[in-house]
Amino acid sequence: MPNTLKKKPLYKILYIQVIFAILLGIALGHFYPDIGESLKPLGDAFIKIVKMIIAPVIFLTVVTGIAGMNNMKAVGNVVGKSMLYFLTFSTLALIVGLVVANIIRPGDGLNISPESLDSSKVIGYVEKAHESSIVGFLMNIIPETVVSPLVNGNILQVLFISVIFGIALAATGKKGEPILLFLQSLAEPVFTMVGILMKLAPIGAFGAMAFTIGKYGISSIGNLMMLIATFYITSLLFVLIILGAVAKYNGFSIIRLIKYIKDELWLVLGTSSSEAALPSLMKKMENAGCEKSVVGLVIPTGYSFNLDGTNIYMTMAALFIAQATGIDLSITEQISLLLVAMISSKGAAGVTGAGFITLAATLSVVPSIPVAGMALILGIDRFMSECRALTNLVGNACASIVVARWENALDKEKMHNALNGKVNKSVEMELNSSSENKYK
């Protein structure tokens, strides 16, 4: 079996380039903070480029996947099972964050008076929090026109239109076959374009990291290091133990899955945005044996509903604020916090900056904890967002395989080959035909 992809020089491998760019960005931001802070447009531009292609990637993947399915009942099964999985593990993530915060108690000893906090810095987030209500969610998922989601890039709206159009195309029968063939053909150059644009990832990671360190500085996180360390360790254990158990039960290794998507993880770490890796993650999960229709439904939906890292952060941050301000929450109040977070975390799906905004929405309806306390973690939120995004990404990759297995839509041999680093001939030819730019 040929292994040409493994013979690539190290400097040509995407994740090696991204790692180097991250380290260079950290060094520049630390030693020349003014220059580092000025490089923010590089990171913003790359995220903008990725968002530019997310809508067509989701639309083409979902529509061709659904239209190619013979049984429309299977679409409902995939959506139903995905939502069951998302609800279970996102709730579990909230509980884990709550339990760990009670055990470690990272906010103890700060003894900050709520009256001394400057709430002006978090007013903007509180104002946006109404978007995370159920009404706001429903208004957010329904687009103004059929084509507007493809213009504004709202993931939920793109998914909404794609599912409806895919079902309609399948119901059209033979008359719709030319359109399906056209969309399948169009998907090839679109994914090739993704591969080309991913070459810019190191530049985006360099700019984003240089800005973060230049603006906030490494030393600025020192006094809140306990919360950051607790959050990172908790997220790591959630992935290795809880998702690891789920992976083992479903016949694969979470460690091997992490190694398989390492390009995407480094990209997320550098840009602090899980959206940056969405197009390539979808293609990788297809190459790992998951049917296109399942990937097209699970991954984009998971980006809004399966946010394990964000949920751990929400309950942990809420209890940190309570502990730091000397507020002792009863078991009843903590359960109320958990229930509110379960609703608000789903309502905020698709809202930009959902992690911090959802926290504002949760605290605004839990009167025991001062919303102004969010000012305590505003400065370190950027450093915690990387961990949220990484955990969310691994959670969605895991969900894709699990739901595909539930639906008998998983090629297990292809999955094991991919996760063990063995590229089968058909996939290798596909990767090489795209100038070796796609995701392996």
CSV table of C-alpha atoms in Angstrom, one decimal:
chain,number,residue,atom,x,y,z
A,1,MET,CA,0.0,0.0,0.0
A,2,PRO,CA,1.5,3.3,-1.0
A,3,ASN,CA,2.2,5.8,1.8
A,4,THR,CA,3.2,8.9,-0.2
A,5,LEU,CA,1.4,11.3,2.1
A,6,LYS,CA,3.7,10.3,5.0
A,7,LYS,CA,6.8,11.2,3.0
A,8,LYS,CA,5.9,14.9,2.9
A,9,PRO,CA,8.6,17.1,4.4
A,10,LEU,CA,7.7,18.4,7.9
A,11,TYR,CA,7.5,22.0,6.8
A,12,LYS,CA,4.8,21.1,4.3
A,13,ILE,CA,2.5,19.5,6.9
A,14,LEU,CA,-0.3,21.9,7.9
A,15,TYR,CA,-0.4,21.3,11.7
A,16,ILE,CA,3.4,21.7,11.9
A,17,GLN,CA,3.1,25.0,10.1
A,18,VAL,CA,0.3,26.0,12.5
A,19,ILE,CA,2.3,25.0,15.6
A,20,PHE,CA,5.3,27.1,14.4
A,21,ALA,CA,3.0,30.0,13.7
A,22,ILE,CA,1.4,29.8,17.2
A,23,LEU,CA,4.8,29.8,18.9
A,24,LEU,CA,6.0,32.7,16.7
A,25,GLY,CA,2.9,34.6,17.5
A,26,ILE,CA,3.3,34.0,21.3
A,27,ALA,CA,6.9,35.2,21.1
A,28,LEU,CA,6.1,38.3,19.1
A,29,GLY,CA,3.1,39.2,21.3
A,30,HIS,CA,5.2,38.8,24.5
A,31,PHE,CA,8.3,40.7,23.4
A,32,TYR,CA,6.7,43.3,21.1
A,33,PRO,CA,3.1,43.6,22.4
A,34,ASP,CA,2.3,46.7,20.3
A,35,ILE,CA,3.2,44.9,17.1
A,36,GLY,CA,1.4,41.8,18.2
A,37,GLU,CA,-1.8,43.7,19.0
A,38,SER,CA,-1.7,45.3,15.6
A,39,LEU,CA,-1.8,41.9,13.9
A,40,LYS,CA,-5.4,41.3,14.9
A,41,PRO,CA,-6.6,41.8,11.3
A,42,LEU,CA,-4.6,38.7,10.1
A,43,GLY,CA,-6.6,36.4,12.5
A,44,ASP,CA,-9.9,38.2,11.7
A,45,ALA,CA,-9.3,37.9,8.0
A,46,PHE,CA,-8.7,34.2,8.1
A,47,ILE,CA,-11.8,33.6,10.2
A,48,LYS,CA,-13.7,35.7,7.6
A,49,ILE,CA,-12.3,33.6,4.8
A,50,VAL,CA,-13.4,30.4,6.5
A,51,LYS,CA,-16.9,31.8,7.2
A,52,MET,CA,-17.1,32.7,3.5
A,53,ILE,CA,-17.0,29.0,2.6
A,54,ILE,CA,-18.9,27.4,5.5
A,55,ALA,CA,-22.4,28.1,4.0
A,56,PRO,CA,-21.8,26.5,0.6
A,57,VAL,CA,-19.9,23.5,2.2
A,58,ILE,CA,-22.8,22.8,4.6
A,59,PHE,CA,-25.4,23.4,1.9
A,60,LEU,CA,-23.8,21.1,-0.7
A,61,THR,CA,-23.0,18.4,1.9
A,62,VAL,CA,-26.5,18.3,3.4
A,63,VAL,CA,-28.5,18.6,0.2
A,64,THR,CA,-26.5,15.9,-1.7
A,65,GLY,CA,-26.5,13.7,1.3
A,66,ILE,CA,-30.2,13.9,2.0
A,67,ALA,CA,-31.2,13.8,-1.7
A,68,GLY,CA,-29.1,10.7,-2.1
A,69,MET,CA,-30.9,8.8,0.6
A,70,ASN,CA,-33.6,6.4,-0.5
A,71,ASN,CA,-35.6,6.5,2.8
A,72,MET,CA,-36.6,9.9,4.1
A,73,LYS,CA,-37.5,8.3,7.4
A,74,ALA,CA,-33.7,7.9,7.9
A,75,VAL,CA,-33.3,11.7,7.9
A,76,GLY,CA,-35.7,12.0,10.8
A,77,ASN,CA,-33.9,9.1,12.6
A,78,VAL,CA,-30.5,10.8,12.2
A,79,VAL,CA,-31.8,14.2,13.5
A,80,GLY,CA,-33.7,12.5,16.4
A,81,LYS,CA,-30.7,10.4,17.5
A,82,SER,CA,-28.3,13.4,17.1
A,83,MET,CA,-30.5,15.5,19.4
A,84,LEU,CA,-30.7,12.8,22.0
A,85,TYR,CA,-27.0,12.5,22.0
A,86,PHE,CA,-26.5,16.2,22.2
A,87,LEU,CA,-29.0,16.7,25.0
A,88,THR,CA,-27.4,13.8,27.0
A,89,PHE,CA,-23.8,14.9,26.8
A,90,SER,CA,-24.3,18.7,26.9
A,91,THR,CA,-26.3,18.2,30.1
A,92,LEU,CA,-23.6,15.9,31.5
A,93,ALA,CA,-21.0,18.6,30.7
A,94,LEU,CA,-23.0,21.1,32.7
A,95,ILE,CA,-23.1,18.7,35.6
A,96,VAL,CA,-19.4,18.0,35.4
A,97,GLY,CA,-18.6,21.7,35.5
A,98,LEU,CA,-20.9,22.2,38.5
A,99,VAL,CA,-19.4,19.3,40.5
A,100,VAL,CA,-15.7,20.2,39.8
A,101,ALA,CA,-16.3,23.8,40.8
A,102,ASN,CA,-17.8,22.7,44.1
A,103,ILE,CA,-14.8,20.4,44.8
A,104,ILE,CA,-12.0,22.6,43.7
A,105,ARG,CA,-13.7,25.9,44.6
A,106,PRO,CA,-11.3,28.1,42.4
A,107,GLY,CA,-13.0,31.4,43.5
A,108,ASP,CA,-12.5,30.9,47.3
A,109,GLY,CA,-10.4,33.5,49.0
A,110,LEU,CA,-10.8,36.4,46.5
A,111,ASN,CA,-13.4,38.0,48.8
A,112,ILE,CA,-14.6,40.6,46.2
A,113,SER,CA,-17.5,42.8,47.0
A,114,PRO,CA,-20.2,42.8,44.3
A,115,GLU,CA,-20.6,46.5,44.7
A,116,SER,CA,-17.0,47.1,43.8
A,117,LEU,CA,-17.3,45.5,40.4
A,118,ASP,CA,-17.5,47.5,37.2
A,119,SER,CA,-20.5,46.2,35.3
A,120,SER,CA,-20.1,48.6,32.4
A,121,LYS,CA,-17.8,46.1,30.7
A,122,VAL,CA,-20.4,43.4,30.5
A,123,ILE,CA,-23.4,45.5,29.6
A,124,GLY,CA,-23.0,44.7,26.0
A,125,TYR,CA,-23.1,40.9,26.7
A,126,VAL,CA,-26.2,41.3,28.9
A,127,GLU,CA,-28.0,43.2,26.2
A,128,LYS,CA,-27.3,40.5,23.7
A,129,ALA,CA,-28.4,37.8,26.1
A,130,HIS,CA,-32.1,38.1,25.0
A,131,GLU,CA,-31.0,36.5,21.8
A,132,SER,CA,-30.5,33.3,23.8
A,133,SER,CA,-34.1,33.0,24.8
A,134,ILE,CA,-36.3,30.4,23.2
A,135,VAL,CA,-38.2,33.1,21.2
A,136,GLY,CA,-34.8,34.6,20.1
A,137,PHE,CA,-33.7,31.1,19.0
A,138,LEU,CA,-36.8,30.5,16.9
A,139,MET,CA,-36.4,33.9,15.3
A,140,ASN,CA,-32.8,33.1,14.7
A,141,ILE,CA,-33.3,29.8,13.0
A,142,ILE,CA,-35.9,31.0,10.4
A,143,PRO,CA,-34.3,33.0,7.6
A,144,GLU,CA,-35.8,36.1,6.0
A,145,THR,CA,-35.5,34.6,2.5
A,146,VAL,CA,-34.5,31.3,1.0
A,147,VAL,CA,-31.1,32.6,-0.1
A,148,SER,CA,-30.3,34.9,2.8
A,149,PRO,CA,-28.6,32.1,4.9
A,150,LEU,CA,-26.1,31.6,2.1
A,151,VAL,CA,-25.3,35.3,2.3
A,152,ASN,CA,-25.2,35.9,6.1
A,153,GLY,CA,-23.6,32.6,6.9
A,154,ASN,CA,-25.8,31.7,9.9
A,155,ILE,CA,-25.1,28.0,10.4
A,156,LEU,CA,-28.5,27.1,11.8
A,157,GLN,CA,-30.3,28.9,9.0
A,158,VAL,CA,-28.1,27.3,6.3
A,159,LEU,CA,-28.9,23.9,7.9
A,160,PHE,CA,-32.6,24.7,8.0
A,161,ILE,CA,-32.8,25.6,4.3
A,162,SER,CA,-30.4,22.7,3.3
A,163,VAL,CA,-32.6,20.0,5.0
A,164,ILE,CA,-35.8,21.3,3.5
A,165,PHE,CA,-34.2,21.7,0.0
A,166,GLY,CA,-32.6,18.2,0.3
A,167,ILE,CA,-36.0,16.6,1.2
A,168,ALA,CA,-37.7,18.5,-1.6
A,169,LEU,CA,-35.1,17.4,-4.2
A,170,ALA,CA,-35.4,13.8,-3.1
A,171,ALA,CA,-39.2,14.0,-3.4
A,172,THR,CA,-38.9,15.3,-6.9
A,173,GLY,CA,-37.6,12.0,-8.1
A,174,LYS,CA,-36.0,11.6,-11.6
A,175,LYS,CA,-36.7,15.3,-12.5
A,176,GLY,CA,-34.4,16.3,-9.7
A,177,GLU,CA,-31.5,14.0,-10.7
A,178,PRO,CA,-29.8,16.6,-13.0
A,179,ILE,CA,-29.8,19.1,-10.2
A,180,LEU,CA,-28.4,16.5,-7.8
A,181,LEU,CA,-25.7,15.6,-10.2
A,182,PHE,CA,-24.9,19.3,-10.7
A,183,LEU,CA,-24.6,19.9,-6.9
A,184,GLN,CA,-22.4,16.7,-6.5
A,185,SER,CA,-20.1,18.0,-9.2
A,186,LEU,CA,-20.1,21.5,-7.7
A,187,ALA,CA,-19.0,20.0,-4.3
A,188,GLU,CA,-15.6,18.9,-5.8
A,189,PRO,CA,-14.3,22.3,-6.7
A,190,VAL,CA,-15.7,23.8,-3.5
A,191,PHE,CA,-13.8,21.3,-1.3
A,192,THR,CA,-10.7,21.9,-3.5
A,193,MET,CA,-11.1,25.6,-2.7
A,194,VAL,CA,-11.3,24.7,1.0
A,195,GLY,CA,-8.0,22.9,0.7
A,196,ILE,CA,-6.4,25.9,-1.0
A,197,LEU,CA,-7.7,28.4,1.5
A,198,MET,CA,-6.5,26.2,4.4
A,199,LYS,CA,-2.9,27.0,3.3
A,200,LEU,CA,-3.6,30.4,4.9
A,201,ALA,CA,-4.2,28.8,8.3
A,202,PRO,CA,-0.7,29.5,9.7
A,203,ILE,CA,-0.9,33.2,8.9
A,204,GLY,CA,-4.3,33.4,10.6
A,205,ALA,CA,-3.1,31.5,13.7
A,206,PHE,CA,0.0,33.7,13.9
A,207,GLY,CA,-2.0,36.9,13.8
A,208,ALA,CA,-4.6,35.7,16.3
A,209,MET,CA,-2.1,34.5,18.8
A,210,ALA,CA,0.2,37.5,18.5
A,211,PHE,CA,-2.9,39.7,19.2
A,212,THR,CA,-4.1,37.7,22.2
A,213,ILE,CA,-0.7,37.7,23.9
A,214,GLY,CA,0.1,41.3,22.9
A,215,LYS,CA,-3.2,42.7,24.2
A,216,TYR,CA,-3.7,40.7,27.3
A,217,GLY,CA,-0.2,39.5,28.1
A,218,ILE,CA,0.8,36.2,29.7
A,219,SER,CA,1.1,37.8,33.1
A,220,SER,CA,-2.5,39.1,33.0
A,221,ILE,CA,-3.8,35.6,33.6
A,222,GLY,CA,-1.7,34.9,36.7
A,223,ASN,CA,-4.2,35.8,39.4
A,224,LEU,CA,-6.9,33.7,37.8
A,225,MET,CA,-4.7,30.8,36.9
A,226,MET,CA,-6.6,28.4,39.2
A,227,LEU,CA,-9.8,28.9,37.3
A,228,ILE,CA,-8.1,28.4,33.9
A,229,ALA,CA,-6.1,25.4,35.1
A,230,THR,CA,-9.3,23.8,36.6
A,231,PHE,CA,-11.2,24.4,33.4
A,232,TYR,CA,-8.5,23.0,31.1
A,233,ILE,CA,-8.0,19.9,33.3
A,234,THR,CA,-11.7,19.3,33.6
A,235,SER,CA,-12.2,19.5,29.9
A,236,LEU,CA,-9.3,17.2,29.2
A,237,LEU,CA,-10.7,14.6,31.7
A,238,PHE,CA,-14.2,15.0,30.1
A,239,VAL,CA,-12.7,14.1,26.7
A,240,LEU,CA,-10.5,11.3,27.9
A,241,ILE,CA,-12.8,9.6,30.4
A,242,ILE,CA,-16.4,10.4,29.4
A,243,LEU,CA,-16.0,10.7,25.6
A,244,GLY,CA,-13.3,8.0,25.8
A,245,ALA,CA,-15.8,5.6,27.3
A,246,VAL,CA,-18.4,6.5,24.7
A,247,ALA,CA,-15.7,5.9,22.0
A,248,LYS,CA,-14.6,2.6,23.4
A,249,TYR,CA,-18.2,1.4,23.6
A,250,ASN,CA,-18.7,2.3,20.0
A,251,GLY,CA,-15.5,0.5,18.8
A,252,PHE,CA,-12.9,3.2,18.4
A,253,SER,CA,-10.3,5.0,20.4
A,254,ILE,CA,-10.7,8.7,21.4
A,255,ILE,CA,-6.9,9.1,21.4
A,256,ARG,CA,-6.7,7.9,17.8
A,257,LEU,CA,-9.6,10.2,16.9
A,258,ILE,CA,-7.8,13.1,18.4
A,259,LYS,CA,-4.6,12.2,16.5
A,260,TYR,CA,-6.7,11.9,13.3
A,261,ILE,CA,-8.1,15.4,13.6
A,262,LYS,CA,-4.9,17.0,14.9
A,263,ASP,CA,-4.8,19.4,12.0
A,264,GLU,CA,-8.2,20.8,12.9
A,265,LEU,CA,-7.3,21.0,16.6
A,266,TRP,CA,-4.1,23.0,16.0
A,267,LEU,CA,-6.1,25.3,13.7
A,268,VAL,CA,-8.7,25.8,16.4
A,269,LEU,CA,-6.1,26.5,19.0
A,270,GLY,CA,-4.4,29.1,16.9
A,271,THR,CA,-7.5,30.9,15.8
A,272,SER,CA,-9.6,30.3,19.0
A,273,SER,CA,-12.6,29.5,16.6
A,274,SER,CA,-14.0,26.1,16.1
A,275,GLU,CA,-15.7,27.4,12.9
A,276,ALA,CA,-12.3,27.6,11.3
A,277,ALA,CA,-12.1,23.8,11.2
A,278,LEU,CA,-15.7,23.0,10.2
A,279,PRO,CA,-15.2,22.4,6.5
A,280,SER,CA,-12.2,20.2,6.8
A,281,LEU,CA,-13.7,18.3,9.8
A,282,MET,CA,-16.7,17.4,7.7
A,283,LYS,CA,-14.6,16.0,5.0
A,284,LYS,CA,-12.4,14.1,7.4
A,285,MET,CA,-15.3,12.4,9.0
A,286,GLU,CA,-16.5,11.3,5.6
A,287,ASN,CA,-13.1,9.9,4.9
A,288,ALA,CA,-13.3,8.1,8.3
A,289,GLY,CA,-16.3,6.1,7.1
A,290,CYS,CA,-19.3,8.2,8.1
A,291,GLU,CA,-21.9,8.6,5.4
A,292,LYS,CA,-22.1,12.1,3.9
A,293,SER,CA,-25.8,12.5,5.0
A,294,VAL,CA,-24.9,11.8,8.6
A,295,VAL,CA,-21.9,14.1,8.6
A,296,GLY,CA,-23.9,16.8,7.0
A,297,LEU,CA,-26.6,16.7,9.7
A,298,VAL,CA,-24.5,15.9,12.8
A,299,ILE,CA,-21.5,18.2,12.5
A,300,PRO,CA,-23.3,21.5,11.6
A,301,THR,CA,-26.1,20.8,14.1
A,302,GLY,CA,-23.5,19.9,16.7
A,303,TYR,CA,-21.7,23.2,16.3
A,304,SER,CA,-24.9,24.8,17.7
A,305,PHE,CA,-26.2,22.1,20.1
A,306,ASN,CA,-23.3,19.9,21.2
A,307,LEU,CA,-21.0,22.4,22.9
A,308,ASP,CA,-19.5,20.3,25.7
A,309,GLY,CA,-16.6,22.7,26.4
A,310,THR,CA,-18.9,25.7,26.5
A,311,ASN,CA,-21.3,23.9,28.9
A,312,ILE,CA,-18.4,23.0,31.3
A,313,TYR,CA,-17.3,26.6,31.2
A,314,MET,CA,-20.8,28.0,32.0
A,315,THR,CA,-21.5,26.2,35.3
A,316,MET,CA,-17.8,26.4,36.4
A,317,ALA,CA,-17.6,30.2,35.6
A,318,ALA,CA,-21.0,30.8,37.4
A,319,LEU,CA,-19.9,29.1,40.5
A,320,PHE,CA,-16.5,30.8,40.4
A,321,ILE,CA,-18.2,34.2,40.4
A,322,ALA,CA,-20.4,33.2,43.3
A,323,GLN,CA,-17.4,31.9,45.3
A,324,ALA,CA,-15.3,35.0,44.5
A,325,THR,CA,-18.0,37.3,45.7
A,326,GLY,CA,-18.7,35.3,48.9
A,327,ILE,CA,-22.1,34.0,47.8
A,328,ASP,CA,-22.8,30.5,49.1
A,329,LEU,CA,-25.3,28.8,46.8
A,330,SER,CA,-27.6,26.2,48.2
A,331,ILE,CA,-28.2,22.9,46.5
A,332,THR,CA,-31.6,24.1,45.3
A,333,GLU,CA,-30.0,27.3,43.8
A,334,GLN,CA,-27.4,25.2,42.0
A,335,ILE,CA,-30.0,22.9,40.5
A,336,SER,CA,-31.9,26.0,39.4
A,337,LEU,CA,-28.7,27.3,37.8
A,338,LEU,CA,-28.2,23.9,36.0
A,339,LEU,CA,-31.8,23.9,34.7
A,340,VAL,CA,-31.5,27.5,33.4
A,341,ALA,CA,-28.2,26.7,31.8
A,342,MET,CA,-29.7,23.7,30.0
A,343,ILE,CA,-32.3,25.9,28.4
A,344,SER,CA,-30.1,29.0,27.7
A,345,SER,CA,-27.2,26.9,26.2
A,346,LYS,CA,-29.7,25.6,23.6
A,347,GLY,CA,-31.3,29.0,23.0
A,348,ALA,CA,-28.0,30.6,22.3
A,349,ALA,CA,-27.3,28.3,19.4
A,350,GLY,CA,-26.0,30.3,16.5
A,351,VAL,CA,-25.4,33.5,18.5
A,352,THR,CA,-21.9,34.9,17.9
A,353,GLY,CA,-19.8,34.7,21.1
A,354,ALA,CA,-22.3,32.2,22.5
A,355,GLY,CA,-20.1,31.2,25.5
A,356,PHE,CA,-19.9,34.5,27.2
A,357,ILE,CA,-23.4,35.7,26.1
A,358,THR,CA,-25.0,32.5,27.3
A,359,LEU,CA,-23.3,32.9,30.7
A,360,ALA,CA,-24.8,36.5,30.8
A,361,ALA,CA,-28.3,35.0,29.9
A,362,THR,CA,-28.0,32.4,32.6
A,363,LEU,CA,-26.9,34.8,35.4
A,364,SER,CA,-29.5,37.3,34.5
A,365,VAL,CA,-32.3,34.9,35.5
A,366,VAL,CA,-30.4,33.5,38.6
A,367,PRO,CA,-30.6,36.5,41.0
A,368,SER,CA,-28.3,34.9,43.5
A,369,ILE,CA,-25.2,35.6,41.4
A,370,PRO,CA,-24.4,39.2,40.3
A,371,VAL,CA,-24.2,39.6,36.5
A,372,ALA,CA,-21.5,42.2,37.2
A,373,GLY,CA,-19.3,39.4,38.4
A,374,MET,CA,-18.7,38.5,34.8
A,375,ALA,CA,-16.2,41.4,34.8
A,376,LEU,CA,-13.9,39.2,36.9
A,377,ILE,CA,-13.4,36.7,34.0
A,378,LEU,CA,-13.8,39.0,31.0
A,379,GLY,CA,-10.0,39.5,30.8
A,380,ILE,CA,-9.3,35.7,30.7
A,381,ASP,CA,-12.2,34.7,28.6
A,382,ARG,CA,-10.0,34.8,25.5
A,383,PHE,CA,-7.6,32.3,27.0
A,384,MET,CA,-10.4,30.0,28.0
A,385,SER,CA,-12.1,30.1,24.6
A,386,GLU,CA,-9.4,28.0,23.0
A,387,CYS,CA,-10.2,25.1,25.4
A,388,ARG,CA,-14.0,25.5,24.9
A,389,ALA,CA,-13.5,25.3,21.1
A,390,LEU,CA,-11.1,22.3,21.3
A,391,THR,CA,-13.5,20.4,23.5
A,392,ASN,CA,-16.5,21.2,21.3
A,393,LEU,CA,-14.6,20.0,18.2
A,394,VAL,CA,-13.6,16.7,19.7
A,395,GLY,CA,-17.2,16.2,21.0
A,396,ASN,CA,-18.7,16.8,17.5
A,397,ALA,CA,-16.2,14.5,15.8
A,398,CYS,CA,-17.0,11.7,18.4
A,399,ALA,CA,-20.8,12.4,17.9
A,400,SER,CA,-20.5,12.0,14.2
A,401,ILE,CA,-19.0,8.5,14.4
A,402,VAL,CA,-21.4,7.4,17.2
A,403,VAL,CA,-24.6,8.5,15.3
A,404,ALA,CA,-23.3,7.0,12.1
A,405,ARG,CA,-22.8,3.7,13.9
A,406,TRP,CA,-26.3,3.9,15.4
A,407,GLU,CA,-27.7,4.4,11.9
A,408,ASN,CA,-25.6,1.6,10.3
A,409,ALA,CA,-24.1,4.3,8.2
A,410,LEU,CA,-20.5,3.7,9.3
A,411,ASP,CA,-17.8,1.9,7.2
A,412,LYS,CA,-15.9,0.4,10.2
A,413,GLU,CA,-13.0,-0.8,8.1
A,414,LYS,CA,-12.6,2.7,6.6
A,415,MET,CA,-12.8,4.2,10.1
A,416,HIS,CA,-10.1,1.9,11.5
A,417,ASN,CA,-7.9,2.6,8.5
A,418,ALA,CA,-8.3,6.3,8.9
A,419,LEU,CA,-7.8,6.4,12.7
A,420,ASN,CA,-4.8,4.1,12.5
A,421,GLY,CA,-3.1,6.3,9.9
A,422,LYS,CA,-3.7,3.9,7.0
A,423,VAL,CA,-5.0,5.7,3.9
A,424,ASN,CA,-6.9,3.4,1.6
A,425,LYS,CA,-6.2,3.7,-2.1
A,426,SER,CA,-9.4,5.5,-3.1
A,427,VAL,CA,-9.1,8.1,-0.4
A,428,GLU,CA,-5.4,8.5,-1.2
A,429,MET,CA,-6.2,9.1,-4.9
A,430,GLU,CA,-8.8,11.7,-3.9
A,431,LEU,CA,-6.4,13.5,-1.7
A,432,ASN,CA,-3.6,13.5,-4.2
A,433,SER,CA,-6.0,14.7,-7.0
A,434,SER,CA,-6.6,17.8,-5.0
A,435,SER,CA,-2.9,18.7,-5.0
A,436,GLU,CA,-2.5,17.1,-1.6
A,437,ASN,CA,-4.4,20.0,0.0
A,438,LYS,CA,-7.1,18.1,1.7
A,439,TYR,CA,-6.9,17.3,5.4
A,440,LYS,CA,-4.6,14.3,5.7
